Short mmCIF file of C-alpha atoms (C1' of nucleotides) in Angstrom, two decimals:
data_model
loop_
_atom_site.label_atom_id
_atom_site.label_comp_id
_atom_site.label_asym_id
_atom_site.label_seq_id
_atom_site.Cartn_x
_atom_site.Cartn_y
_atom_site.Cartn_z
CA UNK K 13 159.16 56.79 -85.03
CA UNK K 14 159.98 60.38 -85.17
CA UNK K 15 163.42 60.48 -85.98
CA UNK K 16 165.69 63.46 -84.43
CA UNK K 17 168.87 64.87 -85.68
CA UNK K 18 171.16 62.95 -83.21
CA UNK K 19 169.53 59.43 -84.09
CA UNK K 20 170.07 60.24 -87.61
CA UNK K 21 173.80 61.57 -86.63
CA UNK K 22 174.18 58.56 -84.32
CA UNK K 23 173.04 55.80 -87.28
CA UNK K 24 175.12 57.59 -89.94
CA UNK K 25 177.90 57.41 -87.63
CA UNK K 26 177.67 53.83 -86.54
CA UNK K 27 177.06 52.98 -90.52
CA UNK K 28 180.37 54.57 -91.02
CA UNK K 29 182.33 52.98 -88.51
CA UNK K 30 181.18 49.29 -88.83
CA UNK K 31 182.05 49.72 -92.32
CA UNK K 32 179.28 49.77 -94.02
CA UNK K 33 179.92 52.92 -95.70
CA UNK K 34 183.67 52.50 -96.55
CA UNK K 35 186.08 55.30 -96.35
CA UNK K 36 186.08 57.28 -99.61
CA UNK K 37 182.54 56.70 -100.09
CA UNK K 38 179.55 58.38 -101.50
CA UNK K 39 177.17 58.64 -98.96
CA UNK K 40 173.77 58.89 -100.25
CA UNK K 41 172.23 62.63 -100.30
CA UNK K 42 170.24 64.64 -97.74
CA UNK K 43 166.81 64.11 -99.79
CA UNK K 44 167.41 59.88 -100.05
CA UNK K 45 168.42 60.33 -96.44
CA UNK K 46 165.39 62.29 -95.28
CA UNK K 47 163.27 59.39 -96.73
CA UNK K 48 164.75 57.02 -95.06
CA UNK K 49 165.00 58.09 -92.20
CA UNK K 50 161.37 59.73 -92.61
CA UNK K 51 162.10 62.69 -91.43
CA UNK K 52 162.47 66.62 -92.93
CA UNK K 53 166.10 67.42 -95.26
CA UNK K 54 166.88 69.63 -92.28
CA UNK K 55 167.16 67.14 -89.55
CA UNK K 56 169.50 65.23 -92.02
CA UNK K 57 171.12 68.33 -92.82
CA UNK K 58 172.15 68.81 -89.08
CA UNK K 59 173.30 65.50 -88.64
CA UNK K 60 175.58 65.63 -91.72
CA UNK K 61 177.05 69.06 -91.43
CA UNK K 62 177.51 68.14 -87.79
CA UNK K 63 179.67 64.50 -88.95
CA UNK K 64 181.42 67.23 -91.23
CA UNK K 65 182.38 69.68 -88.36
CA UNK K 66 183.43 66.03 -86.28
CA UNK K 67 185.58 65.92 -89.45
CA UNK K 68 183.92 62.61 -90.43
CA UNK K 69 182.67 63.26 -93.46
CA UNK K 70 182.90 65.80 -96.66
CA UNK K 71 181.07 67.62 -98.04
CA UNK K 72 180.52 69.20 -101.32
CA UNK K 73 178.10 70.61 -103.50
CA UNK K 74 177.09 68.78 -106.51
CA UNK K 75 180.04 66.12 -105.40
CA UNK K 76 177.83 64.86 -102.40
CA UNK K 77 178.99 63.72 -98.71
CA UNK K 78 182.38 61.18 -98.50
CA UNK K 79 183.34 59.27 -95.65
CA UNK K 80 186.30 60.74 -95.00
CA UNK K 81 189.71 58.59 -96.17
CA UNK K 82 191.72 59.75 -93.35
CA UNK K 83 189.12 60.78 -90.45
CA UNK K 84 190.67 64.33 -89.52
CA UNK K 85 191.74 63.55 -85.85
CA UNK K 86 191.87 66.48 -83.58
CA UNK K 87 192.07 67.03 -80.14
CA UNK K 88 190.56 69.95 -78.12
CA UNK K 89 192.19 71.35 -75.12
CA UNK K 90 190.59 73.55 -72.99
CA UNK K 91 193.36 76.46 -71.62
CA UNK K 92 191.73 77.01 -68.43
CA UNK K 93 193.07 79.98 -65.91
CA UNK K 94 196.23 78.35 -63.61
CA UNK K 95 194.02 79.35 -60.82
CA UNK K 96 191.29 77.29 -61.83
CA UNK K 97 193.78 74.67 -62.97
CA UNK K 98 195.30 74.26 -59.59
CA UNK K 99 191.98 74.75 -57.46
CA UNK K 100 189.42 72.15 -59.61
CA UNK K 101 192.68 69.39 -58.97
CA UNK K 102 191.72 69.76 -55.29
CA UNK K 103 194.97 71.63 -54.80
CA UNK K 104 195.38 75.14 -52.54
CA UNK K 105 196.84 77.80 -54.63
CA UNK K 106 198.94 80.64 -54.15
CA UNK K 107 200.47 83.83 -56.20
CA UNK K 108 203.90 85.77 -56.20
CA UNK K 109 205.08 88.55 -58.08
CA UNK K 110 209.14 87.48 -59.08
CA UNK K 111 209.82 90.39 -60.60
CA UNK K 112 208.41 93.89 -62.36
CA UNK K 113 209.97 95.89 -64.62
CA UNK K 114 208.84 98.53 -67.91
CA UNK K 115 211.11 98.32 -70.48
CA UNK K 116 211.85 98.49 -73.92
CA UNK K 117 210.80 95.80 -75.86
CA UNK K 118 213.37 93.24 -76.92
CA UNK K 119 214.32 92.38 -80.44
CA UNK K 120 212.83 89.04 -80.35
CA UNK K 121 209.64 90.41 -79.18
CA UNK K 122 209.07 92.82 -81.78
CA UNK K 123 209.47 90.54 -83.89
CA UNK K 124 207.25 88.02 -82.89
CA UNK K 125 204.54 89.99 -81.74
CA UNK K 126 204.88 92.93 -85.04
CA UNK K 127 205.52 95.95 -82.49
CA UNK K 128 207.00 99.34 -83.36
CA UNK K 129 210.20 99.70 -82.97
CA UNK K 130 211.04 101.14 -79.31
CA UNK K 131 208.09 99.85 -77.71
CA UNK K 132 207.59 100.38 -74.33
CA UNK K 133 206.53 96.43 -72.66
CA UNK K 134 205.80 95.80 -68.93
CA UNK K 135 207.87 92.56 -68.20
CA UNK K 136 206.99 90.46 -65.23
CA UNK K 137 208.14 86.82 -63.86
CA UNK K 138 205.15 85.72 -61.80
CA UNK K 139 204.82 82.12 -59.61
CA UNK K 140 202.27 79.94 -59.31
CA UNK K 141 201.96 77.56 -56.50
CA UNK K 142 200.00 74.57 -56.16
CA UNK K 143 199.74 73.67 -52.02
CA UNK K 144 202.56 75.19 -51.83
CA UNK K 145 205.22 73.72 -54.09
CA UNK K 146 206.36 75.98 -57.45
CA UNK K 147 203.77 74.63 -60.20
CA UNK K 148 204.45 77.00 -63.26
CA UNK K 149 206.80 80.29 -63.71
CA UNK K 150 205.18 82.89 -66.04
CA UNK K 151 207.07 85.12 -67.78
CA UNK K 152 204.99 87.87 -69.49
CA UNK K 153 205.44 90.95 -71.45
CA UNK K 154 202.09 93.62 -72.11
CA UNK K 155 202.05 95.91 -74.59
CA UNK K 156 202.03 99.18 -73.09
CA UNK K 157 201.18 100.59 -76.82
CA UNK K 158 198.16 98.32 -76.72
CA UNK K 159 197.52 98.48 -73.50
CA UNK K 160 198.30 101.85 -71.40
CA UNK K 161 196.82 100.84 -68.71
CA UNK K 162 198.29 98.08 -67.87
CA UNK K 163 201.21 100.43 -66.43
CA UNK K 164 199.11 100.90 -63.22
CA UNK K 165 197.67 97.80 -62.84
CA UNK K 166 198.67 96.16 -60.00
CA UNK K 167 199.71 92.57 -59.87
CA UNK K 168 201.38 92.11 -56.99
CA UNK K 169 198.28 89.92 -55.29
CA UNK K 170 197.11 88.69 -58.78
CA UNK K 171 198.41 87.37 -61.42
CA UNK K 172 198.54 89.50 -64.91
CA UNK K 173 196.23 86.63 -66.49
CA UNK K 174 193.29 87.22 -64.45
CA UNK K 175 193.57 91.01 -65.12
CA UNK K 176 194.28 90.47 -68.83
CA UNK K 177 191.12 88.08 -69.19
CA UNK K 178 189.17 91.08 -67.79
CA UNK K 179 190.66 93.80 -69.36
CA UNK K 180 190.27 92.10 -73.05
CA UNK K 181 188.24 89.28 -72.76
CA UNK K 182 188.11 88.38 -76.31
CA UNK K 183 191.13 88.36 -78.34
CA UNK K 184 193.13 86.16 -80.93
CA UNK K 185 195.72 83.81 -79.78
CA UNK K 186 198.56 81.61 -81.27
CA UNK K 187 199.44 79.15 -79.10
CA UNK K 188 202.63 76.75 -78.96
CA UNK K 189 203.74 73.46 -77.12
CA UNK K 190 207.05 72.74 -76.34
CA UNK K 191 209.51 71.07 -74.63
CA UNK K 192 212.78 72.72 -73.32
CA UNK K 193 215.28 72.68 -70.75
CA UNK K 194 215.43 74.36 -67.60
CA UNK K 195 218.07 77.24 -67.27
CA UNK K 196 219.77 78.43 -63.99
CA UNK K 197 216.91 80.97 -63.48
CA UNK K 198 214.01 78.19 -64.30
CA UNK K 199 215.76 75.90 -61.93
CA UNK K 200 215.73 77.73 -58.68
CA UNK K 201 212.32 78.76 -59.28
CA UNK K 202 210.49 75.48 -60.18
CA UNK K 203 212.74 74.17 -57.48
CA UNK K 204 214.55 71.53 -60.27
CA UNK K 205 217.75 70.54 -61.56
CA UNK K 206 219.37 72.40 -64.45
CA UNK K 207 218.67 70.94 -67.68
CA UNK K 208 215.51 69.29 -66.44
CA UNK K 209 213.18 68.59 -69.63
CA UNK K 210 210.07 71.20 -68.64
CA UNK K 211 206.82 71.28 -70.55
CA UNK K 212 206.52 74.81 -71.68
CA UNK K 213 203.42 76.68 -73.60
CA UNK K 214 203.70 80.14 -75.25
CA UNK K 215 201.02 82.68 -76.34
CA UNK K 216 201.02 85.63 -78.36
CA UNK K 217 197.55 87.74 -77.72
CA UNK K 218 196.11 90.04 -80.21
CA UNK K 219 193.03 92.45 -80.05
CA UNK K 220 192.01 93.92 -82.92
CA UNK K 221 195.36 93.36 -85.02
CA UNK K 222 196.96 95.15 -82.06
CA UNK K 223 199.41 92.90 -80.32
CA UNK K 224 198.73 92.48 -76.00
CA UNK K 225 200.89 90.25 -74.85
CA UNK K 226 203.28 87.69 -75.28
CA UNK K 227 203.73 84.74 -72.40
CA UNK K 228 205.44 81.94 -71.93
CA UNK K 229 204.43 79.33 -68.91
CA UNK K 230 207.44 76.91 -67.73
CA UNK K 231 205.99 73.72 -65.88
CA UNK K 232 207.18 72.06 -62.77
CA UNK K 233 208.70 68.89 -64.11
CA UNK K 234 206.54 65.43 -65.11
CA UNK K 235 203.53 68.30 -66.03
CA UNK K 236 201.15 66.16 -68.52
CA UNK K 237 198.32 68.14 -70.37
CA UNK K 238 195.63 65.61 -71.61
CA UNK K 239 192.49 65.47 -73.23
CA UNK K 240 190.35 62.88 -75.14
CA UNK K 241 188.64 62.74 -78.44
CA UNK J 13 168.48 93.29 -96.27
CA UNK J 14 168.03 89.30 -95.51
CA UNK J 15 170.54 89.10 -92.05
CA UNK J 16 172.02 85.10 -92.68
CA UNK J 17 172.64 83.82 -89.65
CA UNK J 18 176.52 84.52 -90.42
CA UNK J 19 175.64 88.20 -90.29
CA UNK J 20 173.63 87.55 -87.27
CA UNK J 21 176.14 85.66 -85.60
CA UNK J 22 179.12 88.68 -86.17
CA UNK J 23 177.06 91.17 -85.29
CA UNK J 24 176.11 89.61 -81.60
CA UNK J 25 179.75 88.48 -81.38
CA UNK J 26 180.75 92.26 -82.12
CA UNK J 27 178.76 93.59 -79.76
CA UNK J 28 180.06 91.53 -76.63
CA UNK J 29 183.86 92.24 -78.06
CA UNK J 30 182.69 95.78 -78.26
CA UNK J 31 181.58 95.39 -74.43
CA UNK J 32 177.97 96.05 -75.16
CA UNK J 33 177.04 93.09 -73.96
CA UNK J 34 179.03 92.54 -71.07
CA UNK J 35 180.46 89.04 -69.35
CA UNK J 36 177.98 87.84 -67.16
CA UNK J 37 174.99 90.01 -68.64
CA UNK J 38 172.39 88.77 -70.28
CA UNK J 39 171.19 88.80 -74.19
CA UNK J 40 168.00 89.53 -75.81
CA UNK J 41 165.90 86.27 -76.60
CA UNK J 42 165.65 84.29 -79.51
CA UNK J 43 162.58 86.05 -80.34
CA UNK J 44 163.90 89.23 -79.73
CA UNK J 45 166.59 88.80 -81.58
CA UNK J 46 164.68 87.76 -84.22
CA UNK J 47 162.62 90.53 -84.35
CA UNK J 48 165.60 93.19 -84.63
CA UNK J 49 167.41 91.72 -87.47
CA UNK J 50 164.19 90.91 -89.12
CA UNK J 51 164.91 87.30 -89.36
CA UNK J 52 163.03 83.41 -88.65
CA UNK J 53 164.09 82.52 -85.14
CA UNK J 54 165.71 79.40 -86.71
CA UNK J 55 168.67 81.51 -87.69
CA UNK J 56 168.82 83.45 -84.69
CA UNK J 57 169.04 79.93 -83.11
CA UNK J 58 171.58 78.85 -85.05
CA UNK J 59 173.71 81.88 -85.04
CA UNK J 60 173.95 81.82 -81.02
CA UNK J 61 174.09 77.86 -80.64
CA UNK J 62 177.03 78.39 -82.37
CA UNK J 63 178.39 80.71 -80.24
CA UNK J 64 177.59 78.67 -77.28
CA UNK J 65 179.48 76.22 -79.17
CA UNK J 66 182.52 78.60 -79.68
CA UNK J 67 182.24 78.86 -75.57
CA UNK J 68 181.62 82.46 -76.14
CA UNK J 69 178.17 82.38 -74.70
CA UNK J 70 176.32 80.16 -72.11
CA UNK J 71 172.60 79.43 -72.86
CA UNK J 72 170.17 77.76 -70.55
CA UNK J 73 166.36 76.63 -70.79
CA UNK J 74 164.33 79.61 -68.88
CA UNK J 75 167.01 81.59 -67.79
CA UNK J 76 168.54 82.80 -71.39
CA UNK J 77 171.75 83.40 -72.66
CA UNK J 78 174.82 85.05 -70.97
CA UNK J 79 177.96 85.90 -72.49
CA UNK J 80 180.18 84.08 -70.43
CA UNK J 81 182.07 85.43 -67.36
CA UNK J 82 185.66 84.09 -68.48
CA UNK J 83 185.13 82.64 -72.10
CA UNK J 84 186.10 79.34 -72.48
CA UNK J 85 189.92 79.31 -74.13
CA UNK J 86 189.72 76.21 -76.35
CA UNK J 87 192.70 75.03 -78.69
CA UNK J 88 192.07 72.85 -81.48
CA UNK J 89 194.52 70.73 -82.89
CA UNK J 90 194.74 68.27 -86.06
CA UNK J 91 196.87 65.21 -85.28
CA UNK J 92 198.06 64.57 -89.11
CA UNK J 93 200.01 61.12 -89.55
CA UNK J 94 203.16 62.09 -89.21
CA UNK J 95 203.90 61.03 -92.84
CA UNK J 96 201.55 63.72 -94.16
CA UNK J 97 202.99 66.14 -91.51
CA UNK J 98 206.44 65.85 -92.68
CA UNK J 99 205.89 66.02 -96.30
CA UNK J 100 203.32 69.08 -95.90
CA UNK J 101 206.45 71.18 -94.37
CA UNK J 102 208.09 70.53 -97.73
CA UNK J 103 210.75 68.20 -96.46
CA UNK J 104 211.06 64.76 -97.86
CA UNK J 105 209.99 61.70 -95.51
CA UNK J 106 211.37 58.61 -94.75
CA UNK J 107 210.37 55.56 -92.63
CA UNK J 108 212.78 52.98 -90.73
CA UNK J 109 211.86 50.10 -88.74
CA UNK J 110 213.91 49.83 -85.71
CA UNK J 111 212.91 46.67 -83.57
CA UNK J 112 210.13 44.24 -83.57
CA UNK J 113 208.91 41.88 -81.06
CA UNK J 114 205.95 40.28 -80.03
CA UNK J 115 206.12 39.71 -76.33
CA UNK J 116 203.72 39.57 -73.37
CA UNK J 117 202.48 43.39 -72.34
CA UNK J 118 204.49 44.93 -69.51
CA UNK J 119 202.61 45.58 -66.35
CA UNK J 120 202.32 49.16 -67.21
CA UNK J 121 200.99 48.51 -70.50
CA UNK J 122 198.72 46.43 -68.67
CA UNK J 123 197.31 48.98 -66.66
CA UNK J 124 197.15 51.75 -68.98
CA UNK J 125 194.99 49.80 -71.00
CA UNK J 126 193.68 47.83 -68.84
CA UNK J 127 194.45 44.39 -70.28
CA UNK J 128 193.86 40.76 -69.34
CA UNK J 129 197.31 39.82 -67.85
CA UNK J 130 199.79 38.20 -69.60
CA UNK J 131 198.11 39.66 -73.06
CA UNK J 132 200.33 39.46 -76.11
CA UNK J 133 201.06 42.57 -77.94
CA UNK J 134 203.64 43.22 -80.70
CA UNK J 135 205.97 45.79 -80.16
CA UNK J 136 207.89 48.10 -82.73
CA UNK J 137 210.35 51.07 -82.42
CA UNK J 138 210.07 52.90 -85.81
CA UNK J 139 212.19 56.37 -86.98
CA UNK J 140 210.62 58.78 -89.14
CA UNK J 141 212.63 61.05 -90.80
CA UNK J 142 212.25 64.52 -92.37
CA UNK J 143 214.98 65.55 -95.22
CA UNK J 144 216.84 62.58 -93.84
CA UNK J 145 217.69 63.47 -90.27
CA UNK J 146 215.26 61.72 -87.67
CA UNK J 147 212.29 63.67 -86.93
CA UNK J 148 210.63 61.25 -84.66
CA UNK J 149 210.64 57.83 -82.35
CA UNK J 150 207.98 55.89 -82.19
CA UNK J 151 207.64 53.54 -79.70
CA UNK J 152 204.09 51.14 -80.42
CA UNK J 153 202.46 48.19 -78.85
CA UNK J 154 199.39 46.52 -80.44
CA UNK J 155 197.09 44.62 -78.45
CA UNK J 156 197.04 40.96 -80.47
CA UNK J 157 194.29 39.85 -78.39
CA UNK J 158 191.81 42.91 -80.06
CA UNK J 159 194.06 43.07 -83.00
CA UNK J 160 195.38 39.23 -83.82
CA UNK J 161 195.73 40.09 -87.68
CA UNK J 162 198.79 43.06 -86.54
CA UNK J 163 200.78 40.02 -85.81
CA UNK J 164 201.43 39.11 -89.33
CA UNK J 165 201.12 43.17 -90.73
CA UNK J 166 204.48 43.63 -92.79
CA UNK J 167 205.89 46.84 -91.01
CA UNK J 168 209.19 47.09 -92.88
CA UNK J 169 208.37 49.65 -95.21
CA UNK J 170 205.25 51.46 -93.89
CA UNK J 171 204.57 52.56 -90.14
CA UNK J 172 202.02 50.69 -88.13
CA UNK J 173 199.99 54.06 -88.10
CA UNK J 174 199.09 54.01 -91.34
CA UNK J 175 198.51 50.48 -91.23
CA UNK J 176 196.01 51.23 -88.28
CA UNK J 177 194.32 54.42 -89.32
CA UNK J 178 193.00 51.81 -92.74
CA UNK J 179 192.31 48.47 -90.19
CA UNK J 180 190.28 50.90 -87.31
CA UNK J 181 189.70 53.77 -88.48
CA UNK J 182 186.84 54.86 -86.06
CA UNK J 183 188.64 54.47 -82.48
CA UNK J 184 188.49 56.27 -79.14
CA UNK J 185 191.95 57.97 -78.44
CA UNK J 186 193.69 59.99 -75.02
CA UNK J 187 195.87 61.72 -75.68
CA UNK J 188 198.81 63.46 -73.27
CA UNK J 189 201.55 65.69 -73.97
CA UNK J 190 204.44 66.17 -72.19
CA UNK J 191 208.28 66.97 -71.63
CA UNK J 192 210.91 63.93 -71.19
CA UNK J 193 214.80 64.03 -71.03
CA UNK J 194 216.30 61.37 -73.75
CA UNK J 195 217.78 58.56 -72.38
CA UNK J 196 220.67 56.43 -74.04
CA UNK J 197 218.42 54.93 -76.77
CA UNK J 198 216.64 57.89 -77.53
CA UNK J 199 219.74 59.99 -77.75
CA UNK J 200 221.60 57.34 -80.06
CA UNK J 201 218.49 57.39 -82.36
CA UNK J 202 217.46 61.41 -82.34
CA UNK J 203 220.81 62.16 -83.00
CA UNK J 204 220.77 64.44 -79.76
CA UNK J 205 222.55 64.24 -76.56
CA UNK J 206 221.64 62.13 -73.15
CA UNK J 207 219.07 64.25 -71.42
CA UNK J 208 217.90 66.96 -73.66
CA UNK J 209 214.53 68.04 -73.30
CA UNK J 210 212.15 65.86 -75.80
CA UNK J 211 208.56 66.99 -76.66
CA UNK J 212 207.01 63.82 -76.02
CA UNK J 213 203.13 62.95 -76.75
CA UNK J 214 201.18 59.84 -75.79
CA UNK J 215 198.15 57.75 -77.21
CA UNK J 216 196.44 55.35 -75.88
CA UNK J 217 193.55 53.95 -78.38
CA UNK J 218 190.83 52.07 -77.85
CA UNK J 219 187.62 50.52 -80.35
CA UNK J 220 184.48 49.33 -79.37
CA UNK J 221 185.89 49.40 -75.98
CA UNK J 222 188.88 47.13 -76.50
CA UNK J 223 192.17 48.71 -75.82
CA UNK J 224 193.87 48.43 -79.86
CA UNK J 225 197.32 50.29 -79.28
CA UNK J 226 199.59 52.67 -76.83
CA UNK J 227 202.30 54.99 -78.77
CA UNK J 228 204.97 57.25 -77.55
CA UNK J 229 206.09 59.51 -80.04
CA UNK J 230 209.38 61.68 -79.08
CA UNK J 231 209.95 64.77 -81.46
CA UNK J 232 213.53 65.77 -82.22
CA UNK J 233 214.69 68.82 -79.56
CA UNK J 234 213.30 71.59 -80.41
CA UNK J 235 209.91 70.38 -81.95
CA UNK J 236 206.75 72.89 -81.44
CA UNK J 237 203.47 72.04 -81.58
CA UNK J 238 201.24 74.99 -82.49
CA UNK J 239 197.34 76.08 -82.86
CA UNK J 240 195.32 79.33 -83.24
CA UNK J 241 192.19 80.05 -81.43
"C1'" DC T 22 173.11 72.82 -117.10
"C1'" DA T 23 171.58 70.00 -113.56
"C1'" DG T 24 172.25 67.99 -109.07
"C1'" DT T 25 173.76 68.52 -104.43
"C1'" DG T 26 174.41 70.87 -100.33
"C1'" DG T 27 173.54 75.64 -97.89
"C1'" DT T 28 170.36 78.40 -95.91
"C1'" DC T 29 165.97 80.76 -94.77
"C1'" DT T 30 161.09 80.80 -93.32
"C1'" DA T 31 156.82 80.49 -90.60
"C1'" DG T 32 154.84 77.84 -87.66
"C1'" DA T 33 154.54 74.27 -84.29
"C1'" DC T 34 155.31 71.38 -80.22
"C1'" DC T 35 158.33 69.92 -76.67
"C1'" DA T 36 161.60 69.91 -72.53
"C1'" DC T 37 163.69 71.87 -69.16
"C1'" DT T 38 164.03 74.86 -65.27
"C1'" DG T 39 163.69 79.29 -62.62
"C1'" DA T 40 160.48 81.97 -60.04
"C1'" DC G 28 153.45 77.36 -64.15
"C1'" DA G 29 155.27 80.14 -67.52
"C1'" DG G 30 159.22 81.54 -70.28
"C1'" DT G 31 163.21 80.24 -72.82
"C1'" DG G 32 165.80 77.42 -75.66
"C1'" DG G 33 165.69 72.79 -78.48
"C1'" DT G 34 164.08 70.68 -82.30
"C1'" DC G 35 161.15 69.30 -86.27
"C1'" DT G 36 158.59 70.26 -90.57
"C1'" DA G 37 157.42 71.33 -95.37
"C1'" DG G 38 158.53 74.10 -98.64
"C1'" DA G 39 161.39 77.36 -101.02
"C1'" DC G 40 165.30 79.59 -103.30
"C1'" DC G 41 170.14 79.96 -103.81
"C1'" DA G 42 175.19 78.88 -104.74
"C1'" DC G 43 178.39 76.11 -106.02
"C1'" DT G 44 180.60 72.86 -109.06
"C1'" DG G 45 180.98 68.40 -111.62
"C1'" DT G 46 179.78 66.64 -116.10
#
DNA sequence: CAGTGGTCTAGACCACTGA
DNA sequence: CAGTGGTCTAGACCACTGT
């Protein structure tokens, strides 16, 4: 008899979607609720907020809960380490260091990333390999303003991610999808033909308001990132 | 003096950005916790649940909460209609119906959503356009066999995605993103040339367990999705 | 100003799971 | 089996915000 929070959620829920409680709605309140479902305002009151968070319903004080007219759809990916990415898909995987330079940071990256003018960035093109075939070229740039010791860090056997993870393990991120075509460089590396259409994600890393890092990860061709919800 | 569990949730967060709790380790109990900000354990509870929600802890009956070893990187994104996504940027939108058909699902179709062969769908190519240049192709097939009252739905004017998001609202949806080179047709209507690299996402939705509709939507070159986390 | 959601409390019992 | 999180309760006060 004892209602709990999740049968309450799961009845709200399946009121909502066989249309008993039409988009644009007024749901009735948390105390109604609670007596009908004979059970305490809180365990309503997690239910609800929780439909809220699902983006479900809306809330608002005084107003009372709405189904929602257009149920906010969103997806959630999960950006897992390449390592991990390659290993959980049963595939063996394998790390090389293109290229490793310190330099000064480049116009575009200043701007993106709000650095001081002059900046000092450590650049590096980095492979990843799933059973051995050229799964996704990483091109990086650290803040060495940020991030001094990054200098010494050495990622010839490992790639910068795993050390960056470690080294600031909690930072902000922007994140971008695109799609764009491969260049000469791209190409040889990913092992495709020029102008082949290549998934490609980009991330800008803050700590603190200070800016760490800026990648951008080119996928092999045909690369599909998925997710249900 | 009162901590809300807002406060208590910052300050815990704080201290594992801080490194004072470090990934791996292991926090105080509930009780504990409790106890130091002066506070019911309710809102302890509800400060680190959501945390463990947030992926930035791990919590686990008898053996207590860990900050986690590599938090878990999660991107959230809204999927707007695209009609709402177009006019939000400021630009003006428009709709065109391309082609319409009703014809018997193509084997793929027939496997992606698992179908009972020979199934009739209807199928449309729409444009959407932002300030008058195309913005994005959308290529739909509705399942009539889940859906039989799509077959007479009057298209001309407004996109079947509207027209769905009113008739089943509630659905189960995967979703994939990826790159793809235009071809001929999507060249001719993108305005773009044979081959360029297309930002290209895929749904497949089903409701109740019945497979309702499969969409490709190709973005115009150059199109970026983005996200913060 | 009054009604609704937002949050806190103190206490209780339960469910899982590591030692 | 014992310790930790998971959840519920009954009651309270507060903070918005529509009317």
């Amino acid at each position: 008899m004892t209602a709990t929070y999740r049968d309450v959620k799961a009845d709200i829920l399946s009121k909502i979607v066989r249309g008993e409680w039409e988009p644009g709605g007024l749901i009735p309140g948390e105390v109604e609720l609670a007596e009908q479902y004979s059970c305490a305002r809180a365990t309503v009151n997690r239910a609800v907020r929780e439909l809220a968070d699902d983006g479900i319903v809306e809330r608002r004080r005084k107003a009372g809960t709405r189904v929602r007219m257009t149920p906010v759809r969103q997806a959630r990916f999960d950006i897992p380490l390449i390592r991990s990415e390659i290993e959980q898909s049963g595939s063996t995987y394998r790390y090389a260091l293109i290229d490793d330079s310190v330099v000064v940071a480049p116009d575009w990256l200043t701007a993106r990333l709000t650095l001081e003018p002059e900046s000092r960035a450590r650049h590096l093109i980095c492979l990843h390999y799933a059973d051995g075939k050229a799964y996704q070229l990483e091109d990086r740039w650290i803040n060495l303003a940020t991030l001094p010791q990054a200098e010494q860090a050495d990622f010839s056997t490992t790639g910068p991610n795993e050390w960056l993870v470690a080294t600031v393990p909690f930072s902000d991120v922007e994140i971008a999808f695109s799609a764009s075509a491969a260049d000469a460089a791209l190409a040889r590396y990913l092992d495709c033909m020029v102008g082949d259409a290549l998934f490609t994600t980009e991330r800008s890393t803050w700590w603190e308001g200070q800016a760490v890092t800026h990648v951008r990860l080119s996928f092999r061709p045909g690369h599909r990132m998925t997710a249900q919800y």
